[in-house]
Amino acid sequence: MTTKADTKILKCLKARRSFLVDAGAGSGKTSSLIRALDYIRGEGRGAVVTDSQRVACVTFTNVAKEEIIERTEYDPLFVVSTIHDFLWAAIKPFQKELKVALKIFNENLPVRSRRRQDQKELEDSLGSIGVTYSDRGANFLEGRLFHDDLLGVAHVMFRDYPMLSKLVAARFPVIFVDEYQDTDPLVVSVLLDYLAKANSPPLLGFFGDKMQSIYSSGVGELSSEHSDLLVPIKKEENYRCSKAVISLLNNVRTDIEQVPAGNNLQGAAIYVNLGGIDPNGDLSIVAQQKVRESLGVELEGELKVLFLTHRLIARKAGYEALWNVYNDLGGFARDRFQSGEDSIAKFFIEKIESVIESWREGKVGRTISLLSNRAKPIAANDEKSRVKSALDELVVLIDSEGTVEEVLKHIKNSELLPLLDDLEMGILGNMVDGQVGTPEEKHQDFMASLLAIPYIEISNYCDVIRNNLPYSTKHGVKGDQFQNVLVVLDDAGANWNQYSFSKLLAQTDTSESRIKRSRNLFYVCCSRAIDKLIVADLSEAVPEKIDELFGEAAVIS
């Protein structure tokens, strides 16, 4: 169904004006993006692109990338990629400039950064090698960039070499950005400070929702300077949530007033205080019982339990020791771990766990494809047999509670996969000794603790990140929907200076940044419910102004 927002997007495409779509939860943001792409490959093809040009659509995740490719029927007109792959494709041909940008990036790193290298040594080493983008980790002396480095180096190149923007704009007259709120600020700067100001700039289309910013590295809301460059478009429809949940969402945010736009149920949005209840018990049963006794409301169909902080879920899912290791690093590291953004956690999820899961499921072909970047190809029969034995032994090792260190040593010794640099140095004992109080010492302590953990905790953590369990965190449900949702508020398990759900609901928080973080997290989780939503609060006191959000009849104290 075409909406008012779709009509406005179409007008922008025809007038070649860049735009910003803020789409409330359940409003069909991806459908609007696909409709825009369909227009470009249909009646707008000749007006928007020439034969030699293509349209770029950059996404935050590979899952989103594959969905867009499939929904546009694999049309070669579109280059759909993650933002990292898009930027790397733009800058990798220019090795001379890349080396200069890397040296500038390195020089501007904090003096105490683990990645920073001696400038003279870096210059000497780059003289005879090229710069590459690797998922093994950063090693500037070998010319290797890692994920975060790539964004910084690309920003330097677009800033210092205006011709780069002209070349990208000439190849891509239209660039769409999916989930703009989760995009790194450096990437937003590349697009709006440099590409948008090139001669014959591309038409930029940003799709997302600032209220659904959930990654610590994301830009969240665009600055007024950047948003002024774009035509603002709001999507106010909600096809997903029940009318009761939509009413709650409209009380949480004021910038978009959503309206039921499909076969929305009446539903329910209920607050129940569970102060004094043992948080290690079955909160789902207790909350449902209170709702049943107080309001006579029964939940029918599936129930998804969402924890807004990781403390309880790590304990329930069986990776508390792993959570504690990251928690000891501090709030920023813990948040990146909880979202799956941490480089080491991401390596386990995307590389090692993908292989283990595929092999357990008997998917031999997929497993072999996942091992394709190993040094020795799996071709000869004896190599196939050796790899099979190594994979079988790996599964046995994990199931017998082998440690992370034992699993990594087995992977390295059997040459199954190349390891992340930090992990390889950790198991080989090649880490640089860190002086007291330095990042190196903190990293050493972290690695020692990580390697001693039973590997099964890594698998349990991955199950949560991949949404394979009946409960999850906010990051595991982004874009998903469930018949009924139970959101558990746990201020005691939150980083107090990052989140405060009690103050959010009571409307007493004086920290604007904490209000935004808490509100966004709360909004994303509540907006997953198709029918009934229960918000279970573990704090001791009922917030004073809770009636204003839920309505007096839906509050159980």
Coordinates of N, CA, C and O in Angstrom, one line a residue, residues 60 84 146-148 326 336-337 339-354 420 461-462:
F60 N 23.3 -1.8 7.4 CA 24.1 -1.9 8.6 C 24.5 -3.4 8.8 O 25.5 -3.7 9.4
H84 N 30.8 -0.8 5.3 CA 32.3 -1.1 5.2 C 32.7 -1.6 3.8 O 33.7 -1.1 3.3
F146 N 41.3 -2.8 10.1 CA 40.1 -3.6 10.7 C 38.9 -2.7 10.5 O 38.9 -1.6 10.0
H147 N 37.7 -3.1 11.1 CA 36.5 -2.4 10.8 C 36.5 -1.0 11.1 O 36.2 -0.1 10.3
D148 N 36.8 -0.6 12.4 CA 36.7 0.8 12.8 C 37.8 1.6 12.1 O 37.6 2.8 11.8
Y326 N 33.6 -9.0 30.3 CA 33.4 -7.8 29.6 C 32.9 -6.7 30.5 O 33.3 -5.5 30.3
R336 N 29.2 -2.8 23.7 CA 29.5 -3.4 22.4 C 29.5 -4.9 22.4 O 29.1 -5.5 21.4
F337 N 29.8 -5.5 23.6 CA 29.6 -7.0 23.7 C 28.2 -7.3 23.6 O 27.8 -8.3 22.9
S339 N 25.7 -5.9 22.3 CA 25.1 -5.7 21.0 C 25.7 -6.6 19.9 O 25.3 -6.6 18.7
G340 N 26.8 -7.3 20.2 CA 27.5 -8.1 19.2 C 28.5 -7.3 18.4 O 29.0 -7.8 17.4
E341 N 28.8 -6.0 18.7 CA 29.7 -5.2 18.0 C 31.1 -5.4 18.3 O 32.0 -5.1 17.5
D342 N 31.4 -5.9 19.5 CA 32.8 -6.1 19.9 C 33.5 -7.0 18.9 O 33.0 -8.0 18.4
S343 N 34.7 -6.6 18.5 CA 35.4 -7.3 17.4 C 35.7 -8.8 17.7 O 35.5 -9.7 16.9
I344 N 36.1 -9.1 19.0 CA 36.3 -10.5 19.4 C 35.0 -11.3 19.4 O 34.9 -12.4 18.9
A345 N 34.0 -10.7 20.0 CA 32.7 -11.3 20.1 C 32.1 -11.6 18.7 O 31.6 -12.6 18.3
K346 N 32.3 -10.6 17.8 CA 31.8 -10.7 16.4 C 32.6 -11.8 15.7 O 32.0 -12.6 14.9
F347 N 33.9 -12.0 15.9 CA 34.6 -13.1 15.3 C 34.1 -14.4 15.7 O 33.9 -15.3 14.9
F348 N 33.8 -14.6 17.0 CA 33.2 -15.8 17.5 C 31.9 -16.1 16.8 O 31.6 -17.2 16.4
I349 N 31.0 -15.1 16.7 CA 29.7 -15.2 16.2 C 29.7 -15.6 14.7 O 29.1 -16.5 14.2
E350 N 30.5 -14.7 13.9 CA 30.4 -14.8 12.5 C 31.3 -15.9 11.9 O 31.0 -16.5 10.8
K351 N 32.4 -16.2 12.6 CA 33.4 -17.2 12.0 C 33.3 -18.5 12.7 O 32.8 -19.5 12.1
I352 N 33.7 -18.6 14.0 CA 33.8 -19.9 14.6 C 32.4 -20.5 14.9 O 32.2 -21.7 14.5
E353 N 31.5 -19.8 15.5 CA 30.2 -20.4 15.8 C 29.4 -20.7 14.5 O 28.6 -21.7 14.5
S354 N 29.6 -20.0 13.4 CA 28.9 -20.3 12.2 C 29.3 -21.7 11.7 O 28.5 -22.5 11.2
L420 N 41.6 -14.4 14.6 CA 41.8 -13.0 14.8 C 43.2 -12.8 15.5 O 43.6 -13.6 16.3
Y461 N 26.0 -17.5 24.5 CA 26.0 -16.0 24.2 C 25.5 -15.8 22.7 O 24.6 -15.0 22.4
C462 N 26.1 -16.6 21.8 CA 25.7 -16.5 20.4 C 24.2 -16.9 20.2 O 23.6 -16.3 19.3

